[in-house]
Amino acid sequence: CLADLRITDPRDDKTRIEETKGNLLKDSYCWILEHADFQTWRNDPQCRLLWITGDPGKGKTMLLCGIINELEEFAAYHLSYFFCQATETGLQSATAVLRGLIYSLVIQQPSLISHVQEKHGPAGKALFEDRNAWTALSKILKSILNDPSLKDVVLLIDALDECTEELPRLLHLIKEISSASYAKWIVSSRNWPIIEYEFENFKQSIRLRLESNEAYVSAAVQNYIHYKVNLLAQKHGYTDIIRETTEQHLVSQANNTFLWAALVCQSLNNIRSGRVLDKLQSYPQGLNSLYERMVDQILKLVEDYDVLLCKQVLTMVSTVYRPVTLHELHSLIGYPKEFSEDISSFAEIIRLCGSFLTIRGNTIYFVHQSAKDYLTTDKVWSTISASSPSDIHYTIFSQSLQSMYNTLRRDIYCLGTPGYHVDEIQLYNPDPLIAVRYSCVYWIDHLCDCDIGHNPRDALQVGGLVDMFLRHHFLHWLEALSLLRYMPEGILAIARITDLLEASFHNQIHQVLSLVQDAGRFISRHIEAIESTPLQVYVSALIFSPLQSEIRKIFKDEEPSWMLLKPAVEAGWGPCLRTLEGHYDSVNSVVFSPDGQQLASGSRNGIVRVCAAKSGSCIQPLECDNSVLSVAFSPDGQQFASGSADGIVKVWDIKSTYLQTLEGHTNPVLSVIFLPDNQQLASGSSDDTIKVWDIKLGICLRTLKGHDNSIHSVSACPNSRRLASGSSDQTIKIWDIKLGTCLQTLMDHDGPVLSVAYSPDGQQLVSGSEDDTVRVWDAELGACLHILKGHTLWVKSVVFSPDGKQLASGSEDTTVRVWDIKSAADLQTLECDEDDVFSVIFSPNGQLLASSSYDDTIRIWDVKSGSCQQILEGLDYLKNLAVFSHDSQRLASGSDDGTIKVWDVKSGNCLQTFPDSWPGGDIAFDATDDSHLITDLGVLKINAPIIKTPPDVLSGDTDFHHYSINSNGTWITKDDEPLVWLPQEYRSDASAVFGATVAIGCISDRVLVMRFS
């Protein structure tokens, strides 16, 4: 448990930082211990947060190291600290901060591990690593801080500005804990507006500005310089005059900046005593001026070849998305060849790059964040590179492809066995992927970040770099991504390059676009198999791809030769992009986040799942505990309402979560909707009433009575104060909201009205009924404009298209029909196989339609062509409405098992799952901030992390010999070892094995026969 939690040992980080910066000098930090602000923080129980701010190089980190040393001398304190480092992979996220703080506390007081074990037991290491880790870790930290055995806790975080991932969440948590517990905080940061916004007016904090304490900082820098010069004098035998002159000069030029003094002293470390005074004159005042001199030194190197290499190194290291290793950088530069065997020789080139870079453990880092900031300014960039940043991106992209082209191959780790699970693989030494790890993950990102439109290179052309790489190494690349644990990033990468090709579309790249789209279908369909067992990319992924798949045809020779008879599969990909698994009970609702980047689905067993757009993996589930039957966003997207089976309506504010509980209904609330002014809410219930609520006051303004049965649907007119309701009493009523009077009763239906919806302009109303018809009404006059016939059973859902020109209806006759409003023509009839359609909804762009059926699927349709674009499966007991995001890229589904899933429409990936404990929960997203997911419990932060859900490779109780199907139907095995992964739709309802022939009767009604050698 503790090993899984550990991402770093902050004690070791502190030691390393002190050594890197030249050891901690007490005379450089002791001033702060007597400072009035520090004493106030220390002695005033109401002052919980000391916030130290200053510009780069002012010594904030060493101040915190000194404070830690001081506080550690007092046994009463339980001290926990973390050093954020933007240039250190894994130390720049808010989640990493929490892991470090918790680890430090547990190390000091082992009994606290119980707070971690409680959550860790069922989840394992994924608890700390998936994108829901923040929620779990913040709860653990708060639980630990409330432990009665823990007193006088001090939490320290250095360099908040270097927390580059989820900083706002960390700032909010610091304030929350400061207000709710006795723990105290000390944090440091640059003078950043985002941090100032959170802390400036926080009453329980005090800010210590280094710029306002210039005298103290100046004295501290002088003490530091005195110490460093004495070390230089001892090493090089300075005379008293040289020592004193050096010290005086550095003090006068340092501008109270530790980093400047440290860099100059580092440079003087290699200068003989006799040259020191002359050398001093070459160091300019100020940090940027010193950086400028360092660049000049590089440009004046004796060998032009060295100058060229240093420039390349600096531009590459400034452009990459994470710190790279010596091997990775060598492969990105592509030369010099003389360094290819001896990487330590290549390290000498790094050391020629002035004091900008440092090497730790074969990984290259900037000596300070300000060094990278300086190099990437326009003026300096033009000095070190004749190429634009865009051109450097292209260079990294093209060199990445070249390196992978020369490295990747089938079974690169020599696993041999096609069912070898990725978790069982031992790292090779030397690792054949060591030089291309970065390239495998980021090559497409660099392509997308370069300006292809102004680049004459033909990367995207037929026969170009992308085309040739995919045709020769696509499967090898997927194998490598699996070995590196980066398969979800592969889906994201293919989606990005697809978007790039579509945006750059012209005739010369049509074939490449087709190939990339096919590659996207391939990886989306087979990610579950490849992610867990890398070599299944050559087995299951190929043989279960359609016969006309371009990828399958290109790599036909890679198909297993030991499979003599391959399964009969479809010719083309068909409408289903991917089958989404993960729910284990009914899905009640699906909904997209407003920007379309995520999709949520809710299930009856209380699980809510959210998936990050196009990632392909679900995160750890979150839990809710009440049955929500209806949800709605306010028009401005700032509030969210839920109606429950207990008759309660809850309103949530997106930013501050819980807002109001509205009680008054005596039966379940079946429909809720905000009115256009964002101030009022209407709810319809099975108690036969509609209530209009004042949200701010939390009171019922009026109760609309007149229906004789349950109100199933309530719709607000977008541009007026009218409300429409549909009821089981077979009527539609139009209400004046202000007066509370019924303006119209529309009674033409011959059965209960199951669904009503206003047109976008509010001029028309559509209704669906148990009389099998759809009716279009004049919303003002109450006249029936059209009776749309064609359905043969109840019409359960109706909806207008966003432009108001079409409407869609879903029926128990298993069809969805698309109608033209003006002509009343049936434009499309969409067949949904064998089960009722109970919900339909248009995407905001009007191009897609989502339908939910009782066969526990959601189908996504192309409205114009009538083709099914995707089938989302594995949603047991699906119910209620599927909802698109505003940009039409995501969908959310809810099910009766209480789970909510968020799906990516394009890739078919489940982005996240939330488990709850209530039957029948809906889910929705804030219309302006897709990072929040709303449930009846409130607003949940959507982290959309990546969870690997590997198949149960070795499950099964029986020892089979030769060929068989394992007990859960996921594998064909040979001698009880996994051989062929079976996708969801090809799993067994019944199977028979005769010798080397395996026959499978599939859940999807197919029969597969495979014969092996």
Tab-separated table of C-alpha atoms in Angstrom, residues 504-777:
chain	number	residue	atom	x	y	z
A	504	SER	CA	-6.426	20.123	-44.378
A	505	PHE	CA	-8.522	18.046	-46.745
A	506	HIS	CA	-7.718	18.023	-50.443
A	507	ASN	CA	-7.537	15.333	-53.100
A	508	GLN	CA	-3.902	14.394	-52.453
A	509	ILE	CA	-4.607	13.318	-48.891
A	510	HIS	CA	-7.952	11.583	-49.426
A	511	GLN	CA	-6.356	8.127	-49.353
A	512	VAL	CA	-4.318	8.991	-46.258
A	513	LEU	CA	-7.441	10.222	-44.476
A	514	SER	CA	-9.194	6.973	-45.338
A	515	LEU	CA	-6.254	4.984	-43.955
A	516	VAL	CA	-6.103	7.026	-40.739
A	517	GLN	CA	-9.850	6.694	-40.218
A	518	ASP	CA	-9.539	2.946	-40.647
A	519	ALA	CA	-6.650	2.945	-38.174
A	520	GLY	CA	-8.877	4.821	-35.737
A	521	ARG	CA	-11.618	2.220	-36.081
A	522	PHE	CA	-9.028	-0.513	-35.605
A	523	ILE	CA	-7.554	0.850	-32.384
A	524	SER	CA	-10.957	1.801	-30.952
A	525	ARG	CA	-12.410	-1.636	-31.605
A	526	HIS	CA	-9.465	-3.586	-30.216
A	527	ILE	CA	-7.951	-1.396	-27.504
A	528	GLU	CA	-9.065	-3.679	-24.677
A	529	ALA	CA	-7.213	-6.655	-26.123
A	530	ILE	CA	-4.076	-4.769	-27.182
A	531	GLU	CA	-3.777	-2.713	-24.005
A	532	SER	CA	-3.547	-5.780	-21.795
A	533	THR	CA	-1.826	-8.229	-24.156
A	534	PRO	CA	0.413	-6.433	-26.686
A	535	LEU	CA	0.824	-9.311	-29.131
A	536	GLN	CA	-2.937	-9.633	-29.633
A	537	VAL	CA	-2.518	-6.751	-32.077
A	538	TYR	CA	-1.315	-9.436	-34.524
A	539	VAL	CA	-3.946	-11.999	-33.532
A	540	SER	CA	-7.363	-10.958	-32.228
A	541	ALA	CA	-7.167	-7.417	-33.595
A	542	LEU	CA	-6.415	-8.589	-37.123
A	543	ILE	CA	-8.672	-11.618	-37.431
A	544	PHE	CA	-11.706	-9.864	-35.938
A	545	SER	CA	-11.323	-6.767	-38.109
A	546	PRO	CA	-13.525	-6.562	-41.219
A	547	LEU	CA	-12.215	-8.173	-44.373
A	548	GLN	CA	-12.194	-4.806	-46.159
A	549	SER	CA	-10.378	-2.997	-43.370
A	550	GLU	CA	-7.384	-1.228	-44.909
A	551	ILE	CA	-5.242	-2.037	-41.894
A	552	ARG	CA	-6.146	-5.729	-42.096
A	553	LYS	CA	-5.396	-5.856	-45.802
A	554	ILE	CA	-2.066	-4.050	-45.408
A	555	PHE	CA	-0.941	-6.337	-42.586
A	556	LYS	CA	-2.491	-9.550	-43.894
A	557	ASP	CA	0.876	-11.301	-43.746
A	558	GLU	CA	1.024	-10.603	-40.000
A	559	GLU	CA	-2.077	-12.728	-39.306
A	560	PRO	CA	-1.323	-15.891	-37.330
A	561	SER	CA	-0.134	-18.681	-39.582
A	562	TRP	CA	-1.153	-21.241	-36.952
A	563	MET	CA	-4.827	-20.329	-37.469
A	564	LEU	CA	-5.798	-22.437	-40.476
A	565	LEU	CA	-9.441	-21.364	-40.582
A	566	LYS	CA	-10.153	-17.813	-39.520
A	567	PRO	CA	-13.540	-16.616	-38.266
A	568	ALA	CA	-16.042	-15.277	-40.756
A	569	VAL	CA	-16.469	-11.586	-40.012
A	570	GLU	CA	-18.267	-8.696	-41.642
A	571	ALA	CA	-16.928	-7.123	-44.809
A	572	GLY	CA	-16.835	-3.548	-43.521
A	573	TRP	CA	-16.652	-1.847	-40.181
A	574	GLY	CA	-20.376	-1.173	-40.041
A	575	PRO	CA	-21.992	1.494	-37.905
A	576	CYS	CA	-20.582	0.447	-34.524
A	577	LEU	CA	-17.395	2.332	-33.763
A	578	ARG	CA	-16.898	0.605	-30.472
A	579	THR	CA	-18.738	-1.455	-27.892
A	580	LEU	CA	-18.503	0.256	-24.531
A	581	GLU	CA	-18.382	-2.097	-21.598
A	582	GLY	CA	-18.314	-1.446	-17.897
A	583	HIS	CA	-21.875	-1.129	-16.601
A	584	TYR	CA	-23.217	-4.156	-14.780
A	585	ASP	CA	-26.816	-3.012	-14.413
A	586	SER	CA	-29.311	-0.797	-16.234
A	587	VAL	CA	-28.037	2.499	-17.629
A	588	ASN	CA	-30.670	5.151	-17.021
A	589	SER	CA	-29.174	8.155	-18.725
A	590	VAL	CA	-26.377	9.352	-20.956
A	591	VAL	CA	-25.244	12.937	-21.409
A	592	PHE	CA	-22.465	14.861	-23.093
A	593	SER	CA	-20.554	17.639	-21.414
A	594	PRO	CA	-21.226	21.010	-23.065
A	595	ASP	CA	-17.965	21.158	-24.991
A	596	GLY	CA	-18.328	17.580	-26.164
A	597	GLN	CA	-15.049	16.390	-24.726
A	598	GLN	CA	-16.568	13.971	-22.221
A	599	LEU	CA	-19.523	11.645	-21.893
A	600	ALA	CA	-21.202	10.423	-18.720
A	601	SER	CA	-23.474	7.450	-18.156
A	602	GLY	CA	-25.425	6.472	-15.071
A	603	SER	CA	-26.501	2.998	-14.027
A	604	ARG	CA	-28.977	1.456	-11.598
A	605	ASN	CA	-26.360	0.039	-9.243
A	606	GLY	CA	-25.290	3.548	-8.262
A	607	ILE	CA	-22.275	3.762	-10.571
A	608	VAL	CA	-21.476	6.994	-12.416
A	609	ARG	CA	-18.849	6.670	-15.157
A	610	VAL	CA	-17.116	9.555	-16.915
A	611	CYS	CA	-14.715	9.019	-19.810
A	612	ALA	CA	-12.263	11.629	-21.121
A	613	ALA	CA	-12.844	12.374	-24.772
A	614	LYS	CA	-11.376	9.774	-27.114
A	615	SER	CA	-9.300	8.125	-24.385
A	616	GLY	CA	-10.874	4.671	-24.617
A	617	SER	CA	-10.655	3.783	-20.918
A	618	CYS	CA	-12.978	4.239	-17.974
A	619	ILE	CA	-11.730	5.623	-14.686
A	620	GLN	CA	-12.414	4.383	-11.173
A	621	PRO	CA	-16.147	4.666	-10.455
A	622	LEU	CA	-17.676	7.328	-8.217
A	623	GLU	CA	-20.709	6.667	-6.053
A	624	CYS	CA	-24.036	8.446	-5.496
A	625	ASP	CA	-26.945	7.232	-3.379
A	626	ASN	CA	-30.413	8.392	-4.549
A	627	SER	CA	-32.702	7.670	-7.490
A	628	VAL	CA	-32.823	10.681	-9.806
A	629	LEU	CA	-35.490	10.556	-12.503
A	630	SER	CA	-34.919	13.850	-14.282
A	631	VAL	CA	-32.144	16.403	-14.650
A	632	ALA	CA	-31.843	19.789	-16.346
A	633	PHE	CA	-29.383	22.632	-16.823
A	634	SER	CA	-30.272	26.281	-16.511
A	635	PRO	CA	-30.060	28.213	-19.794
A	636	ASP	CA	-26.890	29.985	-18.638
A	637	GLY	CA	-25.326	26.706	-17.612
A	638	GLN	CA	-24.565	27.903	-14.104
A	639	GLN	CA	-27.137	25.779	-12.294
A	640	PHE	CA	-28.429	22.265	-12.447
A	641	ALA	CA	-31.590	20.650	-11.111
A	642	SER	CA	-32.516	17.078	-10.328
A	643	GLY	CA	-35.892	15.501	-9.621
A	644	SER	CA	-36.052	12.346	-7.533
A	645	ALA	CA	-38.311	9.432	-6.788
A	646	ASP	CA	-38.815	10.789	-3.265
A	647	GLY	CA	-40.597	13.861	-4.670
A	648	ILE	CA	-37.692	16.210	-3.953
A	649	VAL	CA	-36.184	18.697	-6.395
A	650	LYS	CA	-32.602	19.766	-5.766
A	651	VAL	CA	-30.873	22.716	-7.371
A	652	TRP	CA	-27.112	22.855	-7.614
A	653	ASP	CA	-24.838	25.779	-8.337
A	654	ILE	CA	-21.980	24.665	-10.550
A	655	LYS	CA	-19.305	26.601	-8.674
A	656	SER	CA	-20.439	26.164	-5.091
A	657	THR	CA	-22.263	22.823	-5.557
A	658	TYR	CA	-25.343	22.467	-3.336
A	659	LEU	CA	-27.835	25.342	-3.450
A	660	GLN	CA	-31.465	24.434	-2.629
A	661	THR	CA	-33.749	21.553	-1.715
A	662	LEU	CA	-37.305	22.097	-2.944
A	663	GLU	CA	-39.908	19.988	-1.168
A	664	GLY	CA	-43.627	19.863	-1.887
A	665	HIS	CA	-44.391	17.084	-4.332
A	666	THR	CA	-45.959	14.002	-2.789
A	667	ASN	CA	-44.905	11.567	-5.513
A	668	PRO	CA	-41.832	11.089	-7.732
A	669	VAL	CA	-40.671	14.071	-9.796
A	670	LEU	CA	-40.611	12.891	-13.411
A	671	SER	CA	-39.529	16.078	-15.159
A	672	VAL	CA	-37.673	19.280	-14.249
A	673	ILE	CA	-36.839	22.289	-16.383
A	674	PHE	CA	-35.435	25.774	-15.823
A	675	LEU	CA	-37.346	28.768	-17.092
A	676	PRO	CA	-35.597	31.151	-19.488
A	677	ASP	CA	-34.786	33.729	-16.778
A	678	ASN	CA	-32.599	31.242	-14.857
A	679	GLN	CA	-34.392	32.313	-11.668
A	680	GLN	CA	-37.289	29.871	-11.663
A	681	LEU	CA	-37.791	26.165	-12.092
A	682	ALA	CA	-40.759	23.995	-13.063
A	683	SER	CA	-41.227	20.394	-11.983
A	684	GLY	CA	-43.778	17.806	-13.064
A	685	SER	CA	-44.731	14.895	-10.854
A	686	SER	CA	-46.776	11.737	-10.692
A	687	ASP	CA	-48.867	13.572	-8.060
A	688	ASP	CA	-50.570	15.141	-11.148
A	689	THR	CA	-49.211	18.661	-10.451
A	690	ILE	CA	-46.647	21.044	-11.830
A	691	LYS	CA	-44.856	23.316	-9.399
A	692	VAL	CA	-43.055	26.556	-10.239
A	693	TRP	CA	-40.246	27.400	-7.829
A	694	ASP	CA	-38.234	30.486	-6.937
A	695	ILE	CA	-34.739	29.053	-6.884
A	696	LYS	CA	-33.066	31.709	-4.751
A	697	LEU	CA	-35.733	31.734	-2.044
A	698	GLY	CA	-36.381	28.006	-2.265
A	699	ILE	CA	-40.160	28.435	-2.228
A	700	CYS	CA	-42.997	27.204	-4.413
A	701	LEU	CA	-44.510	30.217	-6.214
A	702	ARG	CA	-47.503	28.356	-7.585
A	703	THR	CA	-48.881	24.894	-8.179
A	704	LEU	CA	-50.438	24.204	-11.576
A	705	LYS	CA	-53.353	21.789	-11.306
A	706	GLY	CA	-55.537	20.415	-14.054
A	707	HIS	CA	-54.065	17.133	-15.200
A	708	ASP	CA	-55.811	13.972	-14.060
A	709	ASN	CA	-52.741	11.775	-14.142
A	710	SER	CA	-48.942	11.799	-13.922
A	711	ILE	CA	-47.009	14.551	-15.713
A	712	HIS	CA	-44.311	12.819	-17.746
A	713	SER	CA	-42.870	15.791	-19.556
A	714	VAL	CA	-42.520	19.537	-18.970
A	715	SER	CA	-41.142	21.942	-21.566
A	716	ALA	CA	-40.539	25.696	-21.282
A	717	CYS	CA	-41.104	27.968	-24.251
A	718	PRO	CA	-37.726	29.561	-25.046
A	719	ASN	CA	-38.989	33.080	-25.738
A	720	SER	CA	-42.042	33.488	-23.511
A	721	ARG	CA	-43.443	32.710	-20.075
A	722	ARG	CA	-45.336	29.665	-21.258
A	723	LEU	CA	-44.997	26.097	-20.167
A	724	ALA	CA	-46.206	22.897	-21.815
A	725	SER	CA	-46.901	19.651	-20.003
A	726	GLY	CA	-47.715	16.162	-21.238
A	727	SER	CA	-49.623	13.724	-19.079
A	728	SER	CA	-50.923	10.188	-18.850
A	729	ASP	CA	-54.428	11.735	-18.977
A	730	GLN	CA	-53.916	11.922	-22.789
A	731	THR	CA	-53.694	15.729	-22.848
A	732	ILE	CA	-51.149	18.438	-23.361
A	733	LYS	CA	-51.667	21.643	-21.428
A	734	ILE	CA	-50.105	25.033	-22.126
A	735	TRP	CA	-49.787	27.249	-19.045
A	736	ASP	CA	-49.211	30.909	-18.334
A	737	ILE	CA	-46.405	30.642	-15.798
A	738	LYS	CA	-46.910	34.075	-14.254
A	739	LEU	CA	-50.652	33.728	-13.726
A	740	GLY	CA	-50.645	29.991	-13.126
A	741	THR	CA	-53.565	29.513	-15.497
A	742	CYS	CA	-54.089	26.926	-18.203
A	743	LEU	CA	-54.214	28.655	-21.612
A	744	GLN	CA	-54.826	25.620	-23.797
A	745	THR	CA	-55.676	21.961	-23.398
A	746	LEU	CA	-54.732	19.924	-26.435
A	747	MET	CA	-56.887	16.800	-26.431
A	748	ASP	CA	-56.627	15.242	-29.880
A	749	HIS	CA	-54.549	12.275	-28.779
A	750	ASP	CA	-56.366	8.999	-28.159
A	751	GLY	CA	-53.920	7.810	-25.529
A	752	PRO	CA	-51.672	9.164	-22.789
A	753	VAL	CA	-49.116	11.752	-23.908
A	754	LEU	CA	-45.668	10.406	-23.136
A	755	SER	CA	-43.468	13.229	-24.411
A	756	VAL	CA	-43.723	16.907	-25.366
A	757	ALA	CA	-41.155	19.386	-26.617
A	758	TYR	CA	-41.118	22.988	-27.809
A	759	SER	CA	-39.498	24.025	-31.057
A	760	PRO	CA	-36.372	26.191	-30.668
A	761	ASP	CA	-38.324	29.373	-31.515
A	762	GLY	CA	-41.190	28.467	-29.176
A	763	GLN	CA	-43.790	28.722	-31.947
A	764	GLN	CA	-44.590	25.038	-32.190
A	765	LEU	CA	-45.028	22.106	-29.881
A	766	VAL	CA	-44.641	18.408	-30.626
A	767	SER	CA	-46.184	15.535	-28.684
A	768	GLY	CA	-45.842	11.758	-28.757
A	769	SER	CA	-48.556	9.466	-27.453
A	770	GLU	CA	-49.658	5.928	-26.735
A	771	ASP	CA	-51.979	6.334	-29.745
A	772	ASP	CA	-48.892	5.697	-31.944
A	773	THR	CA	-48.940	9.220	-33.431
A	774	VAL	CA	-46.807	12.322	-33.329
A	775	ARG	CA	-48.658	15.632	-33.395
A	776	VAL	CA	-47.306	19.085	-34.179
A	777	TRP	CA	-49.154	22.003	-32.597
